[in-house]
CSV table of C-alpha atoms in Angstrom, one decimal:
chain,number,residue,atom,x,y,z
A,654,MET,CA,8.9,3.2,-23.1
A,655,GLU,CA,5.8,3.7,-25.3
A,656,PHE,CA,2.3,2.7,-24.2
A,657,ALA,CA,-0.2,1.7,-26.9
A,658,ASN,CA,-2.9,1.5,-24.3
A,659,LEU,CA,-2.9,4.5,-21.9
A,660,ASN,CA,-6.6,4.7,-20.8
A,661,LEU,CA,-5.9,7.6,-18.5
A,662,SER,CA,-9.6,7.8,-17.5
A,663,LEU,CA,-9.2,4.6,-15.5
A,664,VAL,CA,-6.4,6.2,-13.5
A,665,ALA,CA,-8.5,9.2,-12.7
A,666,PRO,CA,-8.6,8.6,-8.9
A,667,GLU,CA,-4.8,8.3,-8.6
A,668,ILE,CA,-4.3,11.4,-10.8
A,669,THR,CA,-6.9,13.3,-8.8
A,670,LEU,CA,-5.2,12.3,-5.5
A,671,LEU,CA,-1.8,13.4,-6.7
A,672,VAL,CA,-3.0,16.8,-7.9
A,673,LEU,CA,-5.0,17.5,-4.8
A,674,THR,CA,-2.2,16.4,-2.5
A,675,SER,CA,0.2,18.7,-4.3
A,676,ALA,CA,-2.4,21.5,-3.9
A,677,ILE,CA,-2.8,20.8,-0.2
A,678,LEU,CA,1.0,20.8,0.2
A,679,LEU,CA,1.2,24.3,-1.3
A,680,ILE,CA,-1.8,25.7,0.5
A,681,ASP,CA,-0.4,24.5,3.8
A,682,LEU,CA,2.6,26.7,3.4
A,683,PHE,CA,0.3,29.7,4.0
A,684,VAL,CA,-1.6,28.2,6.9
A,685,LYS,CA,-0.8,29.8,10.2
A,686,ASP,CA,-3.2,27.9,12.4
A,687,GLU,CA,-1.3,25.5,14.7
A,688,GLY,CA,-4.2,23.1,14.6
A,689,ARG,CA,-4.0,22.9,10.7
A,690,ALA,CA,-7.9,23.1,10.5
A,691,LEU,CA,-7.8,24.0,6.8
A,692,THR,CA,-5.4,21.3,5.9
A,693,HIS,CA,-7.5,18.8,7.8
A,694,ILE,CA,-10.7,19.8,6.1
A,695,LEU,CA,-9.1,19.8,2.6
A,696,SER,CA,-7.6,16.3,3.2
A,697,LEU,CA,-11.0,14.9,4.3
A,698,LEU,CA,-12.7,16.6,1.3
A,699,THR,CA,-10.1,15.0,-1.0
A,700,LEU,CA,-11.0,11.6,0.5
A,701,VAL,CA,-14.7,12.3,-0.1
A,702,VAL,CA,-14.1,13.1,-3.7
A,703,LEU,CA,-12.1,10.0,-4.2
A,704,THR,CA,-14.8,7.9,-2.5
A,705,TRP,CA,-17.4,9.3,-4.9
A,706,MET,CA,-15.2,8.6,-7.9
A,707,SER,CA,-14.5,5.0,-6.9
A,708,LEU,CA,-18.1,4.3,-5.9
A,709,SER,CA,-19.2,5.7,-9.3
A,710,ASP,CA,-16.8,3.4,-11.1
A,711,LEU,CA,-18.1,0.5,-9.0
A,712,ALA,CA,-21.7,1.3,-9.7
A,713,SER,CA,-21.1,1.7,-13.5
A,714,GLY,CA,-19.0,-1.5,-13.7
A,715,VAL,CA,-15.9,0.3,-14.9
A,716,GLN,CA,-13.2,-2.4,-15.8
A,717,GLY,CA,-10.1,-2.4,-17.9
A,718,THR,CA,-6.4,-2.0,-18.0
A,719,ALA,CA,-4.2,1.0,-18.5
A,720,PHE,CA,-0.5,1.5,-19.5
A,721,ASP,CA,-0.5,-1.8,-21.4
A,722,GLY,CA,-1.7,-3.9,-18.5
A,723,MET,CA,0.4,-2.3,-15.8
A,724,TYR,CA,-2.7,-0.8,-14.1
A,725,VAL,CA,-5.9,-2.8,-13.5
A,726,ALA,CA,-9.3,-1.2,-12.8
A,727,ASP,CA,-11.8,-3.8,-11.6
A,728,SER,CA,-14.4,-4.3,-8.9
A,729,LEU,CA,-11.8,-5.6,-6.5
A,730,ALA,CA,-9.8,-2.4,-6.9
A,731,HIS,CA,-12.8,-0.2,-6.5
A,732,VAL,CA,-14.0,-1.9,-3.3
A,733,LEU,CA,-10.6,-2.0,-1.6
A,734,LYS,CA,-9.9,1.6,-2.5
A,735,VAL,CA,-13.2,2.8,-1.0
A,736,PHE,CA,-12.4,1.0,2.3
A,737,SER,CA,-8.9,2.5,2.1
A,738,TYR,CA,-10.3,6.0,1.8
A,739,ILE,CA,-12.6,5.3,4.8
A,740,ALA,CA,-9.7,3.9,6.9
A,741,VAL,CA,-7.4,6.9,6.2
A,742,GLY,CA,-10.2,9.4,6.7
A,743,VAL,CA,-11.3,7.9,10.1
A,744,ALA,CA,-7.6,7.7,11.2
A,745,LEU,CA,-7.2,11.5,10.4
A,746,ILE,CA,-10.3,12.4,12.3
A,747,TYR,CA,-9.2,10.3,15.3
A,748,GLY,CA,-5.7,11.6,15.2
A,749,LYS,CA,-6.2,15.3,14.8
A,750,GLY,CA,-6.4,16.3,18.5
A,751,TYR,CA,-3.8,13.7,19.5
A,752,ALA,CA,-1.3,15.1,16.9
A,753,LYS,CA,-1.9,18.7,17.9
A,754,ASP,CA,-1.2,18.0,21.5
A,755,ARG,CA,2.1,16.4,20.6
A,756,GLY,CA,3.4,19.0,18.2
A,757,MET,CA,2.9,16.9,15.1
A,758,LEU,CA,1.0,19.6,13.3
A,759,ARG,CA,3.7,22.3,13.1
A,760,GLY,CA,3.5,21.6,9.4
A,761,GLY,CA,1.1,19.7,7.2
A,762,GLU,CA,3.4,16.7,6.9
A,763,LEU,CA,0.9,14.3,8.7
A,764,TYR,CA,-1.8,15.0,6.1
A,765,VAL,CA,0.4,15.1,3.0
A,766,LEU,CA,2.4,12.0,3.9
A,767,SER,CA,-0.8,10.1,4.8
A,768,LEU,CA,-2.3,11.0,1.4
A,769,LEU,CA,0.9,10.0,-0.4
A,770,ALA,CA,0.9,6.7,1.5
A,771,LEU,CA,-2.7,6.3,0.3
A,772,LEU,CA,-1.6,6.9,-3.3
A,773,GLY,CA,1.0,4.1,-3.0
A,774,GLN,CA,-1.7,1.8,-1.6
A,775,MET,CA,-4.0,2.7,-4.5
A,776,VAL,CA,-1.2,1.8,-7.0
A,777,MET,CA,-0.6,-1.5,-5.2
A,778,ILE,CA,-4.3,-2.3,-5.2
A,779,SER,CA,-4.6,-1.7,-9.0
A,780,ALA,CA,-1.2,-3.2,-10.0
A,781,GLY,CA,-1.2,-5.5,-13.0
A,782,ASN,CA,2.6,-5.7,-13.2
A,783,MET,CA,5.3,-6.5,-10.7
A,784,LEU,CA,7.0,-3.2,-11.4
A,785,THR,CA,3.8,-1.3,-10.6
A,786,ILE,CA,3.5,-3.3,-7.3
A,787,TYR,CA,7.0,-2.4,-6.3
A,788,LEU,CA,6.5,1.3,-7.2
A,789,GLY,CA,3.3,1.5,-5.1
A,790,LEU,CA,4.9,-0.4,-2.3
A,791,GLU,CA,7.9,1.9,-2.1
A,792,LEU,CA,5.8,5.1,-2.3
A,793,MET,CA,3.7,3.8,0.7
A,794,SER,CA,6.7,2.6,2.7
A,795,LEU,CA,8.8,5.7,2.3
A,796,SER,CA,5.8,7.8,3.5
A,797,PHE,CA,5.3,5.6,6.5
A,798,TYR,CA,9.0,5.7,7.4
A,799,ALA,CA,8.7,9.5,7.7
A,800,LEU,CA,5.3,9.3,9.5
A,801,VAL,CA,6.6,7.0,12.2
A,802,ALA,CA,9.5,9.5,12.9
A,803,LEU,CA,7.2,12.5,12.8
A,804,ARG,CA,7.8,13.3,16.5
A,805,ARG,CA,11.4,14.2,16.0
A,806,GLU,CA,12.1,14.9,19.7
A,807,HIS,CA,10.6,11.5,20.7
A,808,THR,CA,13.4,9.0,21.0
A,809,VAL,CA,11.2,5.9,21.0
A,810,SER,CA,9.5,7.0,17.8
A,811,THR,CA,12.8,7.7,16.1
A,812,GLU,CA,14.1,4.3,17.1
A,813,ALA,CA,10.9,2.6,15.8
A,814,ALA,CA,11.3,4.5,12.5
A,815,MET,CA,14.9,3.3,12.1
A,816,LYS,CA,13.9,-0.4,12.8
A,817,TYR,CA,11.0,-0.1,10.3
A,818,PHE,CA,13.3,1.5,7.7
A,819,VAL,CA,16.1,-1.1,8.0
A,820,LEU,CA,13.7,-4.2,8.1
A,821,GLY,CA,11.5,-2.6,5.4
A,822,ALA,CA,14.5,-2.2,3.1
A,823,LEU,CA,15.5,-5.8,3.6
A,824,ALA,CA,11.9,-7.0,2.8
A,825,SER,CA,11.8,-4.8,-0.3
A,826,GLY,CA,15.1,-6.4,-1.4
A,827,LEU,CA,13.7,-9.9,-0.9
A,828,LEU,CA,10.6,-9.0,-2.9
A,829,LEU,CA,12.6,-7.4,-5.7
A,830,TYR,CA,15.0,-10.4,-5.9
A,831,GLY,CA,12.0,-12.8,-6.1
A,832,MET,CA,10.5,-10.6,-8.8
A,833,SER,CA,13.8,-10.7,-10.8
A,834,MET,CA,13.8,-14.5,-10.6
A,835,ILE,CA,10.2,-14.8,-11.8
A,836,TYR,CA,11.1,-12.4,-14.6
A,837,GLY,CA,14.1,-14.4,-15.6
A,838,ALA,CA,12.0,-17.6,-15.8
A,839,THR,CA,9.0,-16.2,-17.6
A,840,GLY,CA,10.4,-13.3,-19.6
A,841,THR,CA,7.7,-10.8,-18.5
A,842,LEU,CA,6.8,-8.6,-15.5
A,843,ASN,CA,3.1,-8.5,-16.5
A,844,LEU,CA,0.9,-10.7,-14.2
A,845,ALA,CA,-1.3,-11.9,-17.0
A,846,GLY,CA,1.9,-12.9,-19.0
A,847,ILE,CA,3.3,-14.7,-15.9
A,848,ALA,CA,0.0,-16.5,-15.4
A,849,ARG,CA,0.2,-17.8,-19.0
A,850,ALA,CA,3.9,-18.8,-18.6
A,851,THR,CA,3.3,-20.8,-15.4
A,852,SER,CA,-0.1,-22.3,-16.3
A,853,GLY,CA,1.4,-25.4,-18.0
A,854,ALA,CA,4.5,-27.5,-17.7
A,855,THR,CA,7.7,-25.5,-17.6
A,856,ASP,CA,11.4,-26.2,-17.8
A,857,ASN,CA,12.1,-23.4,-15.3
A,858,HIS,CA,10.0,-24.8,-12.4
A,859,MET,CA,12.9,-24.8,-10.0
A,860,ILE,CA,13.8,-21.2,-10.8
A,861,LEU,CA,10.2,-20.2,-10.4
A,862,VAL,CA,9.9,-21.8,-7.0
A,863,PHE,CA,13.2,-20.2,-5.9
A,864,GLY,CA,11.9,-16.8,-6.9
A,865,LEU,CA,8.5,-17.6,-5.3
A,866,VAL,CA,10.2,-18.2,-1.9
A,867,PHE,CA,11.7,-14.7,-1.9
A,868,LEU,CA,8.4,-13.3,-3.2
A,869,VAL,CA,6.4,-14.8,-0.4
A,870,ALA,CA,9.0,-13.7,2.2
A,871,GLY,CA,8.6,-10.1,1.0
A,872,LEU,CA,4.8,-10.3,1.0
A,873,ALA,CA,4.8,-11.9,4.5
A,874,PHE,CA,6.8,-8.9,5.8
A,875,LYS,CA,4.2,-6.4,4.5
A,876,LEU,CA,1.4,-8.5,6.0
A,877,GLY,CA,3.4,-8.8,9.3
A,878,VAL,CA,3.2,-12.6,9.6
A,879,VAL,CA,5.6,-15.0,11.3
A,880,PRO,CA,8.6,-15.3,10.7
A,881,PHE,CA,8.7,-11.8,9.3
A,882,HIS,CA,6.8,-10.1,12.1
A,883,MET,CA,9.7,-8.7,14.1
A,884,TRP,CA,9.0,-5.1,13.2
A,885,VAL,CA,5.3,-5.1,14.1
A,886,PRO,CA,5.3,-4.9,17.9
A,887,ASP,CA,8.2,-2.4,18.0
A,888,VAL,CA,6.8,-0.1,15.4
A,889,TYR,CA,3.2,-0.3,16.7
A,890,GLN,CA,4.5,0.6,20.2
A,891,GLY,CA,7.0,3.2,19.2
A,892,ALA,CA,5.1,5.1,16.6
A,893,PRO,CA,2.7,7.9,17.7
A,894,THR,CA,-0.8,6.3,18.2
A,895,ALA,CA,-2.2,8.3,15.3
A,896,VAL,CA,0.5,6.9,13.0
A,897,THR,CA,0.0,3.4,14.4
A,898,LEU,CA,-3.6,3.6,13.3
A,899,LEU,CA,-2.7,4.7,9.8
A,900,LEU,CA,-0.1,1.9,9.7
A,901,GLY,CA,-2.5,-0.8,10.9
A,902,GLY,CA,-5.5,0.1,8.7
A,903,ALA,CA,-5.4,0.7,5.0
A,904,PRO,CA,-2.0,-0.9,4.4
A,905,LYS,CA,-3.5,-4.3,5.3
A,906,LEU,CA,-6.0,-3.8,2.5
A,907,ALA,CA,-3.2,-3.0,0.0
A,908,ALA,CA,-1.1,-5.9,1.2
A,909,PHE,CA,-4.0,-8.3,0.8
A,910,ALA,CA,-4.5,-6.9,-2.8
A,911,ILE,CA,-1.0,-7.6,-3.9
A,912,VAL,CA,-1.0,-11.0,-2.4
A,913,LEU,CA,-4.1,-11.8,-4.3
A,914,ARG,CA,-2.8,-10.2,-7.5
A,915,LEU,CA,0.6,-11.9,-7.4
A,916,LEU,CA,-0.2,-15.4,-6.1
A,917,VAL,CA,-3.7,-15.9,-7.5
A,918,ASP,CA,-3.7,-13.7,-10.6
A,919,GLY,CA,-0.1,-14.2,-11.6
A,920,LEU,CA,1.2,-17.4,-10.0
A,921,PHE,CA,-1.9,-19.6,-9.7
A,922,GLY,CA,0.0,-22.3,-11.7
A,923,LEU,CA,2.4,-22.6,-8.7
A,924,ALA,CA,-0.4,-22.9,-6.1
A,925,ALA,CA,0.9,-26.3,-5.1
A,926,ASP,CA,4.2,-24.6,-4.1
A,927,TRP,CA,2.9,-21.4,-2.4
A,928,GLN,CA,-0.1,-23.0,-0.6
A,929,PRO,CA,2.1,-25.0,2.0
A,930,MET,CA,4.1,-21.8,2.6
A,931,LEU,CA,1.0,-19.8,3.5
A,932,ALA,CA,-0.3,-22.7,5.7
A,933,ILE,CA,2.9,-22.8,7.7
A,934,MET,CA,3.1,-19.0,8.1
A,935,ALA,CA,-0.6,-19.0,9.1
A,936,VAL,CA,-0.2,-21.6,11.9
A,937,LEU,CA,3.0,-19.9,13.2
A,938,SER,CA,1.3,-16.5,13.2
A,939,LEU,CA,-1.7,-17.8,15.1
A,940,ALA,CA,0.6,-19.5,17.6
A,941,ILE,CA,3.2,-16.8,18.2
A,942,GLY,CA,0.7,-13.9,17.8
A,943,ASN,CA,-1.8,-15.2,20.4
A,944,LEU,CA,0.8,-16.6,22.9
A,945,ALA,CA,3.0,-13.5,22.9
A,946,ALA,CA,0.0,-11.2,23.2
A,947,ILE,CA,-1.0,-12.8,26.5
A,948,MET,CA,2.2,-11.6,28.1
A,949,GLN,CA,1.9,-7.9,27.1
A,950,SER,CA,1.0,-5.1,29.5
A,951,ASN,CA,1.3,-2.5,26.8
A,952,ILE,CA,-2.0,-2.5,24.9
A,953,LYS,CA,-0.4,-1.2,21.6
A,954,ARG,CA,2.0,-4.0,21.7
A,955,MET,CA,-0.8,-6.4,22.6
A,956,LEU,CA,-2.8,-5.2,19.6
A,957,ALA,CA,0.4,-5.6,17.4
A,958,TYR,CA,0.6,-9.3,18.3
A,959,SER,CA,-3.1,-9.5,17.8
A,960,THR,CA,-2.6,-8.2,14.3
A,961,ILE,CA,-0.1,-11.0,13.6
A,962,SER,CA,-2.6,-13.6,14.6
A,963,HIS,CA,-5.4,-12.0,12.5
A,964,MET,CA,-3.2,-11.9,9.5
A,965,GLY,CA,-2.7,-15.7,10.1
A,966,PHE,CA,-6.5,-16.1,9.6
A,967,VAL,CA,-6.3,-14.1,6.4
A,968,LEU,CA,-3.6,-16.5,5.1
A,969,LEU,CA,-5.8,-19.5,6.0
A,970,GLY,CA,-8.5,-18.0,3.8
A,971,LEU,CA,-6.1,-17.4,0.9
A,972,MET,CA,-4.5,-20.9,1.1
A,973,SER,CA,-7.9,-22.7,1.2
A,974,GLY,CA,-8.8,-21.5,-2.3
A,975,VAL,CA,-6.8,-24.3,-4.0
A,976,VAL,CA,-7.1,-28.0,-3.5
A,977,GLU,CA,-4.7,-30.2,-5.5
A,978,GLY,CA,-4.7,-27.6,-8.3
A,979,SER,CA,-8.4,-27.3,-8.3
A,980,ALA,CA,-10.1,-23.9,-7.8
A,981,PHE,CA,-13.6,-25.1,-7.1
A,982,ASN,CA,-13.7,-23.4,-3.7
A,983,ALA,CA,-11.7,-20.3,-4.7
A,984,GLN,CA,-14.7,-18.0,-4.8
A,985,ASN,CA,-15.7,-18.7,-1.2
A,986,ALA,CA,-12.1,-18.9,0.1
A,987,TYR,CA,-11.0,-15.5,-1.3
A,988,THR,CA,-14.3,-13.9,-0.4
A,989,SER,CA,-13.8,-15.0,3.2
A,990,ALA,CA,-10.3,-13.7,3.3
A,991,MET,CA,-11.3,-10.3,1.8
A,992,PHE,CA,-14.3,-10.1,4.2
A,993,TYR,CA,-11.9,-10.9,7.1
A,994,VAL,CA,-9.3,-8.2,6.3
A,995,VAL,CA,-12.0,-5.5,5.8
A,996,VAL,CA,-13.6,-6.4,9.2
A,997,TYR,CA,-10.2,-6.4,10.9
A,998,VAL,CA,-9.5,-2.9,9.6
A,999,LEU,CA,-12.8,-1.6,10.8
A,1000,THR,CA,-12.2,-3.1,14.2
A,1001,THR,CA,-8.7,-1.8,14.4
A,1002,LEU,CA,-9.8,1.7,13.6
A,1003,SER,CA,-12.3,1.6,16.5
A,1004,SER,CA,-9.7,0.1,19.0
A,1005,PHE,CA,-7.1,2.7,18.5
A,1006,GLY,CA,-9.7,5.4,18.4
A,1007,VAL,CA,-10.6,4.6,22.1
A,1008,LEU,CA,-6.9,4.8,23.0
A,1009,MET,CA,-6.6,8.3,21.4
A,1010,LEU,CA,-9.9,9.3,23.2
A,1011,LEU,CA,-8.3,8.4,26.5
A,1012,SER,CA,-4.9,10.1,25.7
A,1013,ARG,CA,-4.4,13.8,26.3
A,1014,SER,CA,-1.6,16.3,26.4
A,1015,GLY,CA,1.2,14.8,28.5
A,1016,PHE,CA,-0.4,11.4,28.9
A,1017,GLU,CA,-0.4,8.4,26.6
A,1018,CYS,CA,-3.0,5.7,26.9
A,1019,GLU,CA,-0.6,2.8,26.2
A,1020,ASN,CA,-1.0,0.3,29.0
A,1021,VAL,CA,-3.9,-2.1,29.7
A,1022,ASP,CA,-4.1,-0.6,33.2
A,1023,ASP,CA,-4.8,2.8,31.7
A,1024,LEU,CA,-8.2,1.5,30.8
A,1025,LYS,CA,-9.2,0.7,34.4
A,1026,GLY,CA,-12.6,1.8,35.4
A,1027,LEU,CA,-13.5,3.2,31.9
A,1028,ASN,CA,-17.1,2.0,32.5
A,1029,ARG,CA,-17.4,4.4,35.5
A,1030,ARG,CA,-15.9,7.3,33.6
A,1031,ASN,CA,-18.0,6.8,30.4
A,1032,PRO,CA,-20.3,3.8,30.1
A,1033,TRP,CA,-20.9,4.4,26.3
A,1034,PHE,CA,-17.3,4.2,25.2
A,1035,ALA,CA,-16.7,1.4,27.6
A,1036,GLY,CA,-19.5,-0.4,25.7
A,1037,VAL,CA,-17.7,0.5,22.4
A,1038,MET,CA,-14.5,-1.0,23.8
A,1039,LEU,CA,-16.4,-4.1,24.8
A,1040,VAL,CA,-17.7,-4.6,21.3
A,1041,GLN,CA,-14.2,-4.1,19.8
A,1042,MET,CA,-12.7,-6.7,22.1
A,1043,PHE,CA,-15.6,-9.1,21.4
A,1044,SER,CA,-15.2,-8.6,17.7
A,1045,LEU,CA,-11.4,-9.2,17.8
A,1046,ALA,CA,-12.0,-12.3,19.9
A,1047,GLY,CA,-14.7,-13.6,17.5
A,1048,ILE,CA,-17.5,-13.6,20.0
A,1049,PRO,CA,-21.1,-13.3,18.7
A,1050,PRO,CA,-23.0,-11.2,17.8
A,1051,THR,CA,-20.1,-9.0,16.6
A,1052,VAL,CA,-18.9,-9.1,13.0
A,1053,GLY,CA,-15.6,-10.6,14.1
A,1054,PHE,CA,-17.4,-13.9,14.9
A,1055,TYR,CA,-18.9,-14.1,11.4
A,1056,ALA,CA,-15.5,-13.3,9.8
A,1057,LYS,CA,-13.8,-16.1,11.6
A,1058,LEU,CA,-16.7,-18.4,10.9
A,1059,ALA,CA,-16.4,-17.7,7.1
A,1060,VAL,CA,-12.7,-18.6,7.1
A,1061,LEU,CA,-13.3,-21.8,9.1
A,1062,GLN,CA,-16.1,-22.8,6.8
A,1063,SER,CA,-13.8,-22.3,3.8
A,1064,LEU,CA,-11.2,-24.5,5.5
A,1065,ILE,CA,-13.7,-27.3,6.3
A,1066,GLN,CA,-15.1,-27.2,2.7
A,1067,THR,CA,-11.6,-27.9,1.4
A,1068,ASN,CA,-10.9,-30.7,3.9
A,1069,HIS,CA,-8.4,-28.7,5.9
A,1070,VAL,CA,-10.1,-29.8,9.1
A,1071,ALA,CA,-6.8,-30.0,11.1
A,1072,LEU,CA,-6.0,-26.3,10.2
A,1073,ALA,CA,-9.6,-25.3,11.2
A,1074,VAL,CA,-9.1,-27.0,14.6
A,1075,VAL,CA,-5.8,-25.3,15.2
A,1076,ALA,CA,-7.3,-21.9,14.3
A,1077,VAL,CA,-10.2,-22.5,16.8
A,1078,LEU,CA,-7.8,-23.5,19.6
A,1079,PHE,CA,-5.6,-20.5,19.2
A,1080,SER,CA,-8.7,-18.2,18.9
A,1081,LEU,CA,-9.7,-19.6,22.3
A,1082,ILE,CA,-6.3,-18.7,23.7
A,1083,GLY,CA,-6.6,-15.3,22.1
A,1084,ALA,CA,-9.9,-14.7,23.8
A,1085,PHE,CA,-8.1,-14.5,27.1
A,1086,TYR,CA,-6.2,-11.3,26.5
A,1087,TYR,CA,-9.2,-9.6,24.9
A,1088,LEU,CA,-11.5,-10.5,27.8
A,1089,ARG,CA,-8.7,-9.3,30.2
A,1090,VAL,CA,-9.2,-5.8,28.7
A,1091,VAL,CA,-13.0,-6.1,29.2
A,1092,LYS,CA,-12.4,-7.1,32.9
A,1093,VAL,CA,-10.1,-4.1,33.4
A,1094,VAL,CA,-12.7,-1.7,31.8
A,1095,TYR,CA,-15.7,-3.0,33.8
A,1096,PHE,CA,-14.5,-4.4,37.1
A,1097,ASP,CA,-11.3,-2.5,38.1
A,1098,ASP,CA,-11.4,0.8,40.0
A,1099,PRO,CA,-10.4,3.8,37.8
A,1100,VAL,CA,-6.9,5.3,38.5
A,1101,ASP,CA,-7.6,8.4,36.4
A,1102,GLN,CA,-10.6,10.6,36.7
A,1103,ALA,CA,-9.7,13.1,34.0
A,1104,PRO,CA,-12.5,13.9,31.5
A,1105,LEU,CA,-12.2,12.1,28.2
A,1106,GLN,CA,-10.8,14.1,25.3
A,1107,GLY,CA,-12.1,14.3,21.8
A,1108,SER,CA,-14.3,16.6,19.7
A,1109,ALA,CA,-18.0,16.0,19.0
A,1110,GLY,CA,-17.0,14.8,15.5
A,1111,PHE,CA,-14.4,12.4,17.0
A,1112,ARG,CA,-17.0,10.9,19.4
A,1113,THR,CA,-19.6,10.6,16.8
A,1114,VAL,CA,-17.4,8.8,14.3
A,1115,LEU,CA,-16.1,6.5,17.1
A,1116,SER,CA,-19.6,5.7,18.2
A,1117,VAL,CA,-20.7,4.9,14.6
A,1118,ASN,CA,-17.6,2.8,14.2
A,1119,GLY,CA,-18.4,0.7,17.3
A,1120,VAL,CA,-22.1,0.3,16.4
A,1121,LEU,CA,-21.1,-0.8,12.9
A,1122,LEU,CA,-19.3,-3.8,14.4
A,1123,LEU,CA,-22.5,-4.9,15.9
A,1124,VAL,CA,-24.8,-4.1,12.9
A,1125,LEU,CA,-22.5,-6.0,10.5
A,1126,GLY,CA,-22.4,-8.9,12.9
A,1127,VAL,CA,-26.2,-9.2,12.8
A,1128,PHE,CA,-26.5,-8.3,9.1
A,1129,PRO,CA,-23.2,-9.4,7.4
A,1130,ALA,CA,-24.9,-10.4,4.1
A,1131,PRO,CA,-24.4,-7.0,2.3
A,1132,LEU,CA,-20.7,-6.8,3.0
A,1133,VAL,CA,-20.2,-10.5,2.2
A,1134,ALA,CA,-22.1,-10.0,-1.1
A,1135,LEU,CA,-19.9,-7.0,-2.0
A,1136,CYS,CA,-16.7,-8.9,-1.3
A,1137,ALA,CA,-18.0,-11.9,-3.4
A,1138,GLN,CA,-19.0,-9.7,-6.3
A,1139,ALA,CA,-15.5,-8.0,-6.2
A,1140,ILE,CA,-13.8,-11.4,-6.2
A,1141,SER,CA,-15.9,-13.1,-8.8
A,1142,SER,CA,-15.7,-10.2,-11.3
A,1143,SER,CA,-11.9,-9.6,-10.8
A,1144,LEU,CA,-10.2,-13.0,-10.7
A,1145,ALA,CA,-10.1,-15.1,-13.8
A,1146,LEU,CA,-10.0,-18.6,-12.2
C-alpha cells in the first residue's frame, strides 16, 4: 500500500508514545526495585510529554489527515487525548501501592500494557478509517485482556479475564462483520467516503442497515450498554481494582470517539436508522443499570452497573443530535454527550481512588460495608466520597448535576420529552444506591480502625480530584466551552 499523504508530524504523539513505551520496556529489564519506582516515574513523564504535545497542537489549531485520511488530527482528538493521558496517569498514581502489595509489580507489565492500551485508544480517537478503528480497538483490547489477568495466582481475576476475552472477541467479530457489510455497500473503508456514499439515495440501503446493526452491536459492547453489558459487572469485580480503574476511565473516551466518528462522521446519512437503536439501548441501560445496582453489596459491582446507566445517558445525548434528518441541534447534543463522558471519567477516577486508599495488603475494599464509619476514620476523604456519590447521582452543586442537566436540555430541545422524563425517573432511582453509600460512610459505626494507606502524592491527587468535581460543578462553563469548540471544529455537519 502506498500513501500519497503521510503527514507524519500529525502522528507525532503516537510515534512518541510507541518509542518511549519500548524504551521503558527495555529499561525495566534492568530495574531491581520491587516497587518499580523508576518505571513508574518514566511512565508518568511519558504522559506529561504527550500532554504537552497534544495541548500544543490544540493551542496552535493543528488539523489535518495522515495516511490518506486513515488518521485524523483535529480539536476533538486533541481534547480527548489530553483527558485520556490524565485518566491513565491518575490511575497509575492511585494503583502503584495497591499493585505493589499484590505482587503485580514483579515486572513492568502494568505500566507497559497500560501505555500500549493508551496507544490503542489514541489510534481509535484519531481514526478516519474503519480499518484504523479496528486496529486501535484490538491493540487496546489485547492489552486489557492481559491486564485483567495480571494477578496470575488470583482465580477470580483469571476468570474475569477469560470472560472478557471471549465476549470481547465476539464483539470484535460483530464489529468487523458490520464493517465488511458497510464496505460492500459503499466500496470504501474511509469514513469521509462512506459519508459521501450514504448522504443521498442509495440502492444498497438494506445492506447498509444490515451492516449498521452489527456495527452498533459492536460499539455497544465497547461502551458497555444493554443488551451487550454482560461483561461489565464480572470484569469490574474480578479485575484488580487498579486495572478496573484503567478499564473504566480512558477507554470510555475512546469508545465515545469511535461512536462519534462512525455514526456521525461516517454514517450520518443513516441517522434515521441508528437513532432509534441508540434510544432503545439508552432506555434499557438506564433501567437495568440502575435497578440492578440497587441489589449489589459489592461496591465495584455496583459501580459497574452505575457505569451502564451513565453510558445510557451518553447515548441519549448522541441520539438527540438528529431530528428527522435535521442536524440543527447537533452541536448542543454532541457537546452535552462529550461533556458527560469527560465528567463521568473524572468521577470514576475519584471513586476507585478511595477504594484503593482503603485497601491494603491482605484486604480488599470491595463491599459497601467496608466503607462503614469512614467519616470517623478520616473526615476529609469521607467528604471526597460524598462529593463523588453526589456527582454520580446528579445532585447539585457537583458537576454530575450539570452534566445530566445538559443532556436533558438537549433532549427537550429536540422534543424527546418522554425520554427526558424516563431519564429523570431512573436517575431518581439511581440516587438511592449512591445515597446508601453516603449513609454507610457517615452514619454507621466503623468495623475497621486500620490507618488509611496511600502516599502523600496519592492523597494529594485524590483530594484535587474530589475538589475538581465541586469546582467544575460551580464553574462548568470552561469545560463546556472546550467540548463545544472540539465538536464544532471537528464535525462537518
